[in-house]
Short mmCIF file of N, CA and C in Angstrom, two decimals:
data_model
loop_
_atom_site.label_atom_id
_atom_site.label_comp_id
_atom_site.label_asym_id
_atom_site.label_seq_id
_atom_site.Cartn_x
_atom_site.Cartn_y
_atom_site.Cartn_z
N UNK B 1 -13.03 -208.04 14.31
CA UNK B 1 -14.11 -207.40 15.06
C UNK B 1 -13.79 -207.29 16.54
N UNK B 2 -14.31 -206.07 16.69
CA UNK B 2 -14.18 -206.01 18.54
C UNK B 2 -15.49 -206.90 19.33
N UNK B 3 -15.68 -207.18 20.93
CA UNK B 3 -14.31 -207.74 21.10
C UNK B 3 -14.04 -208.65 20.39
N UNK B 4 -12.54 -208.87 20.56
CA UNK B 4 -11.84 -209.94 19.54
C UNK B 4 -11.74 -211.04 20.58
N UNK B 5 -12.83 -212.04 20.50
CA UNK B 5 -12.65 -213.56 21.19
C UNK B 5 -12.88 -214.35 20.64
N UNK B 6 -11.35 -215.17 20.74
CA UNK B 6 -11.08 -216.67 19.55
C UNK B 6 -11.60 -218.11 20.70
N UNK B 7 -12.09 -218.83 20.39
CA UNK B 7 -12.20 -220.39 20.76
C UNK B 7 -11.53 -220.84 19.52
N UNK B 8 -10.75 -221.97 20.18
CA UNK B 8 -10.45 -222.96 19.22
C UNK B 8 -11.03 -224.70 20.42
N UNK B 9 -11.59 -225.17 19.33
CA UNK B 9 -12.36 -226.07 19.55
C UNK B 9 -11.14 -227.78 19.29
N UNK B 10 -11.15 -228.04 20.50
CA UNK B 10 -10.12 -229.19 20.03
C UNK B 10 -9.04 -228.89 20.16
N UNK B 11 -8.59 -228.59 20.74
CA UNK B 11 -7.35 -227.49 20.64
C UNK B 11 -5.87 -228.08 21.15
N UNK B 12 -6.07 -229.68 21.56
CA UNK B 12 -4.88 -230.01 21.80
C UNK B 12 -4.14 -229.15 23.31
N UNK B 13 -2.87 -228.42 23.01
CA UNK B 13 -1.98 -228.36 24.27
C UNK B 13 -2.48 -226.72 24.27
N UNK B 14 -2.98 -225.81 23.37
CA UNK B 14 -3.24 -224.60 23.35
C UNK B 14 -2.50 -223.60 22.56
N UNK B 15 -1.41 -224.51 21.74
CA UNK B 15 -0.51 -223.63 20.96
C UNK B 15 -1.40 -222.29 20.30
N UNK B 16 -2.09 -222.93 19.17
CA UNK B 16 -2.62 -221.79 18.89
C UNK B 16 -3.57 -220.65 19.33
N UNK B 17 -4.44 -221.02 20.86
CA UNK B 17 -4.71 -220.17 21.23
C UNK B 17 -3.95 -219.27 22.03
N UNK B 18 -2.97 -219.72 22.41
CA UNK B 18 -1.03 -219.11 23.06
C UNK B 18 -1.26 -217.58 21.68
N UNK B 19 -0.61 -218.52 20.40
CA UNK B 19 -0.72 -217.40 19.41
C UNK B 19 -1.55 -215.83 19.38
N UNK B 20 -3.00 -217.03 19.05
CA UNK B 20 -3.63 -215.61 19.10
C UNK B 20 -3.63 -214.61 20.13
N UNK B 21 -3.22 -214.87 21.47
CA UNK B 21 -3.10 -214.26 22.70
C UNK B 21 -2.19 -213.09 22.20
N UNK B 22 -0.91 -213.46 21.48
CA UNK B 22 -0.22 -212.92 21.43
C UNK B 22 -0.38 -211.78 20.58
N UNK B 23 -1.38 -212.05 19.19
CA UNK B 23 -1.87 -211.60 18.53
C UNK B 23 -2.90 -210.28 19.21
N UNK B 24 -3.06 -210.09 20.73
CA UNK B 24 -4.23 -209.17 21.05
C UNK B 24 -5.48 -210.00 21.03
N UNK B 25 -5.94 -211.23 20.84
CA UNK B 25 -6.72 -211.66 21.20
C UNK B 25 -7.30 -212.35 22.59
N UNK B 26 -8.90 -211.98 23.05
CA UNK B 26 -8.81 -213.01 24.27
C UNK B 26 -9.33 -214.51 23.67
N UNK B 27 -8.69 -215.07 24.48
CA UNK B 27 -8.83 -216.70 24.02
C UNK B 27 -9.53 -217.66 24.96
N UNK B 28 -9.98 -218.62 24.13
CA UNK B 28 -10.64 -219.74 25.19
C UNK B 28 -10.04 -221.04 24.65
N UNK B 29 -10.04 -222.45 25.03
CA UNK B 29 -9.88 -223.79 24.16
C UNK B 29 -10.62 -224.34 24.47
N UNK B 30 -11.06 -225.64 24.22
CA UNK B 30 -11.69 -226.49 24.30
C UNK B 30 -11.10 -227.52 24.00
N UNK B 31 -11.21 -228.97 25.08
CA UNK B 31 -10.13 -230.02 25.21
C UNK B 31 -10.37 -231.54 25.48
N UNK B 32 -11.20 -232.48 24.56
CA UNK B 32 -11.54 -233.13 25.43
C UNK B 32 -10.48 -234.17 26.58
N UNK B 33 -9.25 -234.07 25.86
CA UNK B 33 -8.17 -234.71 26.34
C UNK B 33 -7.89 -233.78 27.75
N UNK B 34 -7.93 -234.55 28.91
CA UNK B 34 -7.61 -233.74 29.74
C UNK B 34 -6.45 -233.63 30.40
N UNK B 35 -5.44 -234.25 30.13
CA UNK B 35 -4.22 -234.25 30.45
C UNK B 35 -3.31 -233.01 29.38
N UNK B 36 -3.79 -233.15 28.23
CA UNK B 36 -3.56 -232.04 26.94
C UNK B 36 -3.89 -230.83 27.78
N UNK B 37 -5.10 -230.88 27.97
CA UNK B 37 -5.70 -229.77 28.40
C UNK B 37 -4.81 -228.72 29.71
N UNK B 38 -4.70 -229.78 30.68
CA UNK B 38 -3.86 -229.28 31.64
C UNK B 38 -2.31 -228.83 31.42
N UNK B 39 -1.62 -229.04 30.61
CA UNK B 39 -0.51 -229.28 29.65
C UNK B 39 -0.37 -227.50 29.57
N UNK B 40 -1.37 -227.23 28.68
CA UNK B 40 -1.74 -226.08 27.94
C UNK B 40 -1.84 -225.04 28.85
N UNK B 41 -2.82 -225.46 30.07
CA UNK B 41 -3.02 -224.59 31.05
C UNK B 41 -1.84 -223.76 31.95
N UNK B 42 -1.32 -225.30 32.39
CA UNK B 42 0.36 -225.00 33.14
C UNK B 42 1.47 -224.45 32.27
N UNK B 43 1.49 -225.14 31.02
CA UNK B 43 2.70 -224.29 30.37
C UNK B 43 2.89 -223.38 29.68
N UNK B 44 1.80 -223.02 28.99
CA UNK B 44 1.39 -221.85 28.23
C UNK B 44 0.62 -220.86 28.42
N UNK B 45 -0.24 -221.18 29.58
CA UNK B 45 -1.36 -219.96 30.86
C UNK B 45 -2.04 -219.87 29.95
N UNK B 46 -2.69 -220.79 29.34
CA UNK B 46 -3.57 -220.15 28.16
C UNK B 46 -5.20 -221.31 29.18
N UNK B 47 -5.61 -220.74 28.82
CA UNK B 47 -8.00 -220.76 29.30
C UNK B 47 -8.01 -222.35 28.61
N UNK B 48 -8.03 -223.84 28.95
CA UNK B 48 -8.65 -224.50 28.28
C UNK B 48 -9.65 -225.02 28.99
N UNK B 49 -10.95 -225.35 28.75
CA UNK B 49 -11.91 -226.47 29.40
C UNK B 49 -11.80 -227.84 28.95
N UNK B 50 -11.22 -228.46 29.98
CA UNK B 50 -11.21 -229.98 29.51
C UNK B 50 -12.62 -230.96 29.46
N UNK B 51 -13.23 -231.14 28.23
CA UNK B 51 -14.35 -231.75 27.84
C UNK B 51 -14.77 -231.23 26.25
N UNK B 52 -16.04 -231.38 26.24
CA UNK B 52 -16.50 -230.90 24.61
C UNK B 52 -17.25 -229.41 24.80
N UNK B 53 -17.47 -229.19 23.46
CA UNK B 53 -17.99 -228.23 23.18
C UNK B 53 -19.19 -227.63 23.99
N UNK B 54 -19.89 -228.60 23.83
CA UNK B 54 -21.49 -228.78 24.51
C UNK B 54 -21.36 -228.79 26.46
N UNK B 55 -20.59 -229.20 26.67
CA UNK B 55 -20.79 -229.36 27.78
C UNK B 55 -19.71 -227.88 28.62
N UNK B 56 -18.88 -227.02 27.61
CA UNK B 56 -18.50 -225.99 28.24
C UNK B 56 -19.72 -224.86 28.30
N UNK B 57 -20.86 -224.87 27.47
CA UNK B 57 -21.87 -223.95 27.72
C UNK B 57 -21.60 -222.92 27.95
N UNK B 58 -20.68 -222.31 26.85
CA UNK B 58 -20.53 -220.72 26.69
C UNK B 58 -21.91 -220.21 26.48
N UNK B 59 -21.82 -219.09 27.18
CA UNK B 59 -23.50 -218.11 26.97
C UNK B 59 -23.42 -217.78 24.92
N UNK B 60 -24.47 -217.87 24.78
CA UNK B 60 -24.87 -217.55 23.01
C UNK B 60 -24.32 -216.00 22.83
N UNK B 61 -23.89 -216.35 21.52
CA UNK B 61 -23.30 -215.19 21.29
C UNK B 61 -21.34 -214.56 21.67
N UNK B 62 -20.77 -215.57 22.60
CA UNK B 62 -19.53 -215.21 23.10
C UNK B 62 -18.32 -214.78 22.38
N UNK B 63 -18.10 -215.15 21.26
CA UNK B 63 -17.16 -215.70 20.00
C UNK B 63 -17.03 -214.50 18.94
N UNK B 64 -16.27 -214.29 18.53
CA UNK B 64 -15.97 -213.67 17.40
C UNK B 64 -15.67 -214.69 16.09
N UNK B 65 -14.51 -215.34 16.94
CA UNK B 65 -14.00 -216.26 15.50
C UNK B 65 -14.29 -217.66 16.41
N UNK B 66 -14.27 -218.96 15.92
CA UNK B 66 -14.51 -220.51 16.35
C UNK B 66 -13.33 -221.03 15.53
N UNK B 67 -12.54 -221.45 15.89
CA UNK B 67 -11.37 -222.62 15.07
C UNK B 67 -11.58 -223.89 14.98
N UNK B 68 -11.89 -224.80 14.44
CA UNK B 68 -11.90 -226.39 14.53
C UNK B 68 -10.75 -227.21 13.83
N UNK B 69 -10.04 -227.83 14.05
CA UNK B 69 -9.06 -228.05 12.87
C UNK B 69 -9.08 -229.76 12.97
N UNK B 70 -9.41 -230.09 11.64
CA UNK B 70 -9.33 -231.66 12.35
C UNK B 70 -10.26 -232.41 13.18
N UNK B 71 -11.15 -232.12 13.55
CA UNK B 71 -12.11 -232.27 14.37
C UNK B 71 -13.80 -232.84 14.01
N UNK B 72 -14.09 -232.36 12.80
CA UNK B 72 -15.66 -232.40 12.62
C UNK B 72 -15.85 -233.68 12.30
N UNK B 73 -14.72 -234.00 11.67
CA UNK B 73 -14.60 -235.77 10.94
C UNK B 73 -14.42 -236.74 12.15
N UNK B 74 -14.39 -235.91 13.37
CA UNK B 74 -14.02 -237.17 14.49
C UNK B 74 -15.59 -237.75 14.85
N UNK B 75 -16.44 -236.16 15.06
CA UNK B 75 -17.64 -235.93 15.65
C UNK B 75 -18.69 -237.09 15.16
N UNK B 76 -19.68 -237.50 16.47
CA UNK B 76 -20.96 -238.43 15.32
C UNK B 76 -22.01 -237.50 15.05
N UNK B 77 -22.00 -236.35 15.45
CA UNK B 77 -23.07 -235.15 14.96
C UNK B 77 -22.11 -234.29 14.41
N UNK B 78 -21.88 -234.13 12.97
CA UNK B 78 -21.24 -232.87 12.46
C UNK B 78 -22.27 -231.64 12.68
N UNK B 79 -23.28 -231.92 12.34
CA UNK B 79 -24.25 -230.43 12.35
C UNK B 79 -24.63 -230.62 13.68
N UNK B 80 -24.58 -231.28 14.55
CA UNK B 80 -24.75 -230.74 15.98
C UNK B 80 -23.75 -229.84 16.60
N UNK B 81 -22.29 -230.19 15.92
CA UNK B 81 -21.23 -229.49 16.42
C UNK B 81 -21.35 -228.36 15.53
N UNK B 82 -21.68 -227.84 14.40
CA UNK B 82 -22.16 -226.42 13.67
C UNK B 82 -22.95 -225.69 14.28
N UNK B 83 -24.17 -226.58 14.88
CA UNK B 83 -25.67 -225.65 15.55
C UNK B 83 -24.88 -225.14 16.99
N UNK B 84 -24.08 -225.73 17.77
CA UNK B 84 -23.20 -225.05 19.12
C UNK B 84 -22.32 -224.03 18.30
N UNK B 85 -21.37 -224.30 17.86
CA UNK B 85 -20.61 -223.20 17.34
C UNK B 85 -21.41 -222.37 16.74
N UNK B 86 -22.47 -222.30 15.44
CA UNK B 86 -23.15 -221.09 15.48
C UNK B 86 -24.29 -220.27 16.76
N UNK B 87 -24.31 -220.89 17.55
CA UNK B 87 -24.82 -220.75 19.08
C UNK B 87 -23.82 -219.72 19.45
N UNK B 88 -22.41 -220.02 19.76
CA UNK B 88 -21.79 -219.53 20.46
C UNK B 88 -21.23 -218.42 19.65
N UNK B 89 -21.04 -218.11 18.73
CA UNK B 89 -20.69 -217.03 17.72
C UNK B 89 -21.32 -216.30 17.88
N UNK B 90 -20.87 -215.01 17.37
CA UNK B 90 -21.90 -213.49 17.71
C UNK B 90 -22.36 -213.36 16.13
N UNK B 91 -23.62 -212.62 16.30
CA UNK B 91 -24.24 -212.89 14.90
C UNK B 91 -23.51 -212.35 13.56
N UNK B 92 -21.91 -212.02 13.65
CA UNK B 92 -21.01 -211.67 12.81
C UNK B 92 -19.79 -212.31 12.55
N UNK B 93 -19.84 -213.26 13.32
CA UNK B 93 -19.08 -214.06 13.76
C UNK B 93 -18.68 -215.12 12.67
N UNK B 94 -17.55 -215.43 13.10
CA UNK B 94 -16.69 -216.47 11.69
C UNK B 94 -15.97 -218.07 12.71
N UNK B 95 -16.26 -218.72 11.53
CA UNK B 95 -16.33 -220.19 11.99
C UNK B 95 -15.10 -220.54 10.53
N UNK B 96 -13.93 -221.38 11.51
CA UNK B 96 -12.89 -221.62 10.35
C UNK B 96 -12.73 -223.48 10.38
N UNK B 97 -12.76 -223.90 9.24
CA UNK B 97 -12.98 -225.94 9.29
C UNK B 97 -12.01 -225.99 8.95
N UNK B 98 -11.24 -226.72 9.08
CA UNK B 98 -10.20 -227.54 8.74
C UNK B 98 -10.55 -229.00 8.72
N UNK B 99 -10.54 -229.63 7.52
CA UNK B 99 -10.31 -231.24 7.80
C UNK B 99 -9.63 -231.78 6.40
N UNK B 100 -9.35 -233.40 6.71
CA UNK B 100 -9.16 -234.07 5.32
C UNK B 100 -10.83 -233.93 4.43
N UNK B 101 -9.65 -233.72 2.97
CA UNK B 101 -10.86 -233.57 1.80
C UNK B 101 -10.82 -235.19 0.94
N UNK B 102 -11.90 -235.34 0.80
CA UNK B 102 -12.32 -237.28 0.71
C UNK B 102 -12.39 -237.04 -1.36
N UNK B 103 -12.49 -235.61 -1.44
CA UNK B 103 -12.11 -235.68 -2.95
C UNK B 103 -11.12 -235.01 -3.10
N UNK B 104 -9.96 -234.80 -2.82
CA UNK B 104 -8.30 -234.48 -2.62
C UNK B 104 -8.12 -235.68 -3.45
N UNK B 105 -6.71 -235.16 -4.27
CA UNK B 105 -5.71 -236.62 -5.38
C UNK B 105 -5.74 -237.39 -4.44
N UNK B 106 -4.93 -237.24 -3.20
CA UNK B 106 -4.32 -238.41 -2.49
C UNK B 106 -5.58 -239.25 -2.24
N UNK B 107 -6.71 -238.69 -1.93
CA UNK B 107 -7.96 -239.97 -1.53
C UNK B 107 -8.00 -240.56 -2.80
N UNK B 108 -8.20 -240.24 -3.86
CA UNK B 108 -8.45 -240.29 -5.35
C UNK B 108 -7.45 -241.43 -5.37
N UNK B 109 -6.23 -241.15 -5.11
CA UNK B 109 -5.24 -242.21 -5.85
C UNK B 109 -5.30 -243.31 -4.60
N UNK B 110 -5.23 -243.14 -3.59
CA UNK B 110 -4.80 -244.19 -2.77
C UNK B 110 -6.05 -244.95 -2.24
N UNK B 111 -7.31 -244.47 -2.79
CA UNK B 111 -8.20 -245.26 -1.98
C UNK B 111 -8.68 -245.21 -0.09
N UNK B 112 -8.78 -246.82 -0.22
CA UNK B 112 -8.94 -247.70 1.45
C UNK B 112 -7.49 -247.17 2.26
N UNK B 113 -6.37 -247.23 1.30
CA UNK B 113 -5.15 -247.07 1.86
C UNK B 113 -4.80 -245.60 1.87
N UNK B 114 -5.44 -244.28 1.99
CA UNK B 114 -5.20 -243.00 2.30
C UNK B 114 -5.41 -242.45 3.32
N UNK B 115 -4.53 -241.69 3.96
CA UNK B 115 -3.64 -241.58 5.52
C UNK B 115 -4.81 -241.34 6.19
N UNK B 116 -6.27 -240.60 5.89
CA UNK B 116 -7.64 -240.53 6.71
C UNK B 116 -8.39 -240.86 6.52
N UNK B 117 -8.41 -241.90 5.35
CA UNK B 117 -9.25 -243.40 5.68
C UNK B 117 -9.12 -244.34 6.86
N UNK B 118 -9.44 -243.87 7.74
CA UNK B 118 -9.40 -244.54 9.51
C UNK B 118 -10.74 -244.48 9.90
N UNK B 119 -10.79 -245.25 10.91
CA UNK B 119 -11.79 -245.77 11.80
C UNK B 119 -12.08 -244.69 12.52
N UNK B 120 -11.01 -243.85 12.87
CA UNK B 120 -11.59 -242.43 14.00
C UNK B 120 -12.25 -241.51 13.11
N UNK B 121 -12.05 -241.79 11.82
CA UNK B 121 -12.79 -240.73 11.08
C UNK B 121 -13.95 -240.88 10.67
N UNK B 122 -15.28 -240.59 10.87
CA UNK B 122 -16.54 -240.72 11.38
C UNK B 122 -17.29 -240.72 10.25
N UNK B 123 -17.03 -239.33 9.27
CA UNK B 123 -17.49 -238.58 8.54
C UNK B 123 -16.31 -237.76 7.80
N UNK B 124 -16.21 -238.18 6.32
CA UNK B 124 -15.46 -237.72 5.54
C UNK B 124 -15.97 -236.47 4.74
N UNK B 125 -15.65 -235.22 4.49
CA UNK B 125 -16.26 -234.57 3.57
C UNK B 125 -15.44 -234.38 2.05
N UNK B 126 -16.09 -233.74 1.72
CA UNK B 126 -15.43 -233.18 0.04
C UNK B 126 -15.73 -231.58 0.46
N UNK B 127 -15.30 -230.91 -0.71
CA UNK B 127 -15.28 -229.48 -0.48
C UNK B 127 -17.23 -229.10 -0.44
N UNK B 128 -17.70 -229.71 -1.68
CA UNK B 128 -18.56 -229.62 -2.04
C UNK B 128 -19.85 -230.29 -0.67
N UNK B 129 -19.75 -231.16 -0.01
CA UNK B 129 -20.53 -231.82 1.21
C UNK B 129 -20.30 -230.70 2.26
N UNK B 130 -19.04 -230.38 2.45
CA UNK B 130 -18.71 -229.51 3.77
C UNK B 130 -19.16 -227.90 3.19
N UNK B 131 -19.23 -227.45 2.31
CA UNK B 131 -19.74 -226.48 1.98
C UNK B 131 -21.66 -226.35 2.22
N UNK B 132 -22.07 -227.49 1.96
CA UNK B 132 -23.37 -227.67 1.87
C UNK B 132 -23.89 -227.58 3.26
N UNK B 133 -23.41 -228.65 4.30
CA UNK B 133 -23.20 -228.86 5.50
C UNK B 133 -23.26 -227.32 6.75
N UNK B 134 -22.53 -226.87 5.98
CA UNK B 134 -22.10 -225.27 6.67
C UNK B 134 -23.26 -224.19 6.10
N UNK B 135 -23.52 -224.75 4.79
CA UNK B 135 -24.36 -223.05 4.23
C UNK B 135 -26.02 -223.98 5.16
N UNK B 136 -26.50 -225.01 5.28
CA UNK B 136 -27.49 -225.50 6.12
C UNK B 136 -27.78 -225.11 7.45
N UNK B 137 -26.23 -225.45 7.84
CA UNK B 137 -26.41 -225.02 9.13
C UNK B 137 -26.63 -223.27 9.62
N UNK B 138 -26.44 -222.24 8.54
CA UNK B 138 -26.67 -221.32 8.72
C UNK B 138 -25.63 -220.33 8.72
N UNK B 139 -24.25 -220.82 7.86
CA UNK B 139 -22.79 -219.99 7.55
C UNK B 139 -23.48 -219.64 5.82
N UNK B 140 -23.03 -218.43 6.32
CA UNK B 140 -22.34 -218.01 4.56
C UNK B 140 -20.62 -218.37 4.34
N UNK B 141 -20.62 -218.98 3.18
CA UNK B 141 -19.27 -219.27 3.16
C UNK B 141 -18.32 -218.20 2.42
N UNK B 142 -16.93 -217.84 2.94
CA UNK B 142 -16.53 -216.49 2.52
C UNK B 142 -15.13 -216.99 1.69
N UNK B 143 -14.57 -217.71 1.72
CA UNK B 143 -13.48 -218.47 1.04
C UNK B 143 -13.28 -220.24 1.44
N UNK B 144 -12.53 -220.77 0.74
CA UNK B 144 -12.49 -222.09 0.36
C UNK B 144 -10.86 -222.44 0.14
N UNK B 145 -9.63 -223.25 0.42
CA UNK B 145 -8.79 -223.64 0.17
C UNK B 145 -8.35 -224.77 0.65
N UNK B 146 -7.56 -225.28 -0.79
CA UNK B 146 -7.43 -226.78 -0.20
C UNK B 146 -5.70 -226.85 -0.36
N UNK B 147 -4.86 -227.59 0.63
CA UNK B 147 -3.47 -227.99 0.16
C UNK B 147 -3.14 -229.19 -0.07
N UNK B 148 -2.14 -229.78 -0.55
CA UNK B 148 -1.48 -230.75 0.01
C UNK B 148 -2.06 -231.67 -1.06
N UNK B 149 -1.02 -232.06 -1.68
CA UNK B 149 -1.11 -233.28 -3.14
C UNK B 149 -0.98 -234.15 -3.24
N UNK B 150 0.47 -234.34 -3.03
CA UNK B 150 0.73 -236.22 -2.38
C UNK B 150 1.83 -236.09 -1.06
N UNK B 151 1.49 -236.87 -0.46
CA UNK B 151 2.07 -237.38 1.08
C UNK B 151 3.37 -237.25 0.49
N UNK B 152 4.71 -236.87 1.37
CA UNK B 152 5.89 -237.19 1.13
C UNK B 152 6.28 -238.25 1.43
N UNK B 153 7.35 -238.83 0.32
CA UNK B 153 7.29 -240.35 0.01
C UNK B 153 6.78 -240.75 -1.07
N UNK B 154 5.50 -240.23 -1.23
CA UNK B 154 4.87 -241.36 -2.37
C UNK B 154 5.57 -241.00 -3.85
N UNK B 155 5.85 -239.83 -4.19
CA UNK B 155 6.17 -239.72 -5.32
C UNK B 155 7.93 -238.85 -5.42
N UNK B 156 8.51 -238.80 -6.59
CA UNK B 156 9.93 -237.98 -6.62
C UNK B 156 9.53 -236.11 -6.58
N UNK B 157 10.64 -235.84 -5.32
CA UNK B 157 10.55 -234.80 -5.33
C UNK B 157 10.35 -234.04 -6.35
N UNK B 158 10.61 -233.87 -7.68
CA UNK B 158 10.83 -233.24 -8.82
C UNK B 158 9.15 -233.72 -9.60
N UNK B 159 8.66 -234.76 -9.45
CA UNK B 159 7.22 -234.81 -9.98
C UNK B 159 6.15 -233.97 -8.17
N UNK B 160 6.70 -234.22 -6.89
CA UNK B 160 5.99 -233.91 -5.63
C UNK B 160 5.65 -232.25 -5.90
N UNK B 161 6.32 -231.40 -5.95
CA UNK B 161 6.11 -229.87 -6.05
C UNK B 161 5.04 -229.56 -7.40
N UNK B 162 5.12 -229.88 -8.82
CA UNK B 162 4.34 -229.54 -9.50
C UNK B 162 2.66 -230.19 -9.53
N UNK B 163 2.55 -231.44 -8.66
CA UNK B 163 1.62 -232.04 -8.67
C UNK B 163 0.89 -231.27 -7.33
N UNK B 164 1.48 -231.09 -6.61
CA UNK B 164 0.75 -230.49 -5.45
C UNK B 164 0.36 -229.17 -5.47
N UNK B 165 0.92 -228.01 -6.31
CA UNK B 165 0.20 -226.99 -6.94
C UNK B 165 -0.90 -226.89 -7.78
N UNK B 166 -0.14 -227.91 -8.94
CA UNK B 166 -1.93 -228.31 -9.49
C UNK B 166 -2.90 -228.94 -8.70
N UNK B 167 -2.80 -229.54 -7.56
CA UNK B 167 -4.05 -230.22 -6.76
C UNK B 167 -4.48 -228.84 -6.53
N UNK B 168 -3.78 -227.97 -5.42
CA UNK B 168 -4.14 -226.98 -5.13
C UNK B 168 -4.83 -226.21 -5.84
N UNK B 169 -4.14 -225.59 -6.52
CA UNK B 169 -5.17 -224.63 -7.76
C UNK B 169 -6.39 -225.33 -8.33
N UNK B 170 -6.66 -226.91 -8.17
CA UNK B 170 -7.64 -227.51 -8.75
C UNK B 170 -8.92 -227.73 -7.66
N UNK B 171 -8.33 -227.41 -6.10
CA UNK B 171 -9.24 -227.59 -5.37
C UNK B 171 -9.56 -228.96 -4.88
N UNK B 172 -8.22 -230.03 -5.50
CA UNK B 172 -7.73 -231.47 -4.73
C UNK B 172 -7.33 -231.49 -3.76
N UNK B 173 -6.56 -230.74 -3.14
CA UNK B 173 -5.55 -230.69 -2.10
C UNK B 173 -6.27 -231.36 -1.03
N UNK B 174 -5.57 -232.23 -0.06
CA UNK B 174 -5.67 -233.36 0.55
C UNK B 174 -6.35 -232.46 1.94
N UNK B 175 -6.06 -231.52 2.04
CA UNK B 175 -6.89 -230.76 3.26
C UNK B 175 -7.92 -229.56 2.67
N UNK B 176 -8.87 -229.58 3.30
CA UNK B 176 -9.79 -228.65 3.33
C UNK B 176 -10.05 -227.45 4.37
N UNK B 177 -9.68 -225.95 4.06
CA UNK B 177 -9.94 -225.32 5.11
C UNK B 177 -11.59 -224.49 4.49
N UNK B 178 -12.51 -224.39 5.17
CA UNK B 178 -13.86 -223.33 4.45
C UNK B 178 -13.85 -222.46 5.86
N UNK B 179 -13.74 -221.12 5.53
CA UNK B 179 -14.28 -219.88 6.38
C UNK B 179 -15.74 -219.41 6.06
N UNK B 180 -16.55 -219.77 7.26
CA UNK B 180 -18.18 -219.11 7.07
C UNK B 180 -18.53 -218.47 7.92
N UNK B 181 -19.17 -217.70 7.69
CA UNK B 181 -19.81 -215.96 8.71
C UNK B 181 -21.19 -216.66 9.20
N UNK B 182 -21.59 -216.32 10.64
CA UNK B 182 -22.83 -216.55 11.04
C UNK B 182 -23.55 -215.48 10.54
#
């Protein structure tokens, strides 16, 4: 959609809003790390605000697309951070999640001991919670994909490739991405 303006929320050093730049998009980030932030700014000339979401106070409506990757599971308000991003989205506007999926094999098999079973992680979803989560907050959800089967290492390459397609195709896969339209 025209205009085409990406935020990515969390955004680390700005790589991917660098990308979309490149892509013809205008870009913004969002950073709470502010040394990251500056990083991004100086080496890549790419727009970041160092702080959160809430406190950059984009005018309603600014956004075309919102990126989060990794992020909602940090948050102690997941649907506070949905009600800003659908704030800041234009009423056509697309919101993309990325996080660990808490019903993925690898949570399944490994338990207490699976790589985002951590303390920074706030709030775990499943496909099925983060779908719910999003259609509440006021997304229609437009696709769903999950990757990633078992961690490398845990199992032989020759059992690693067929197990991680079937997670995938089963909707296990250890990450969760959901795309929803405001």
């Amino acid at each position: 959609p025209r205009p085409r303006r990406f935020l990515d929320v969390g955004c680390a050093t700005g790589r991917l809003i660098a990308a979309m730049r490149a892509r013809g998009w205008e870009n913004q980030g969002v950073e709470p790390c502010r040394q990251s932030a500056e990083y991004g700014r100086r080496r890549r000339g790419v727009q970041i605000f160092a702080g959160t979401l809430e406190q950059a106070a984009f005018p309603d409506g600014t956004f075309a697309a919102v990126h989060f990757s990794h992020l909602i599971e940090h948050v102690p308000d997941p649907r506070g951070l949905l009600r800003e991003v659908r704030r800041v989205l234009r009423p056509d506007g697309y919101a993309v999640v990325v996080t660990p999926n808490v019903d993925g094999l690898q949570a399944r098999l490994f338990g207490t001991r699976w790589r985002s079973a951590i303390a920074d992680h706030l709030t775990l979803f499943s496909v099925r919670t983060l779908r719910r989560l999003l259609e509440e907050s006021g997304f229609r959800i437009l696709a769903v994909q999950t990757w990633g089967g078992l961690a490398k290492g845990t199992a032989p390459l020759w059992l690693k490739g067929p197990v991680d397609r079937w997670a995938k195709r089963r909707g296990h896969g250890d990450v969760v991405l959901m795309l929803g339209r405001r």
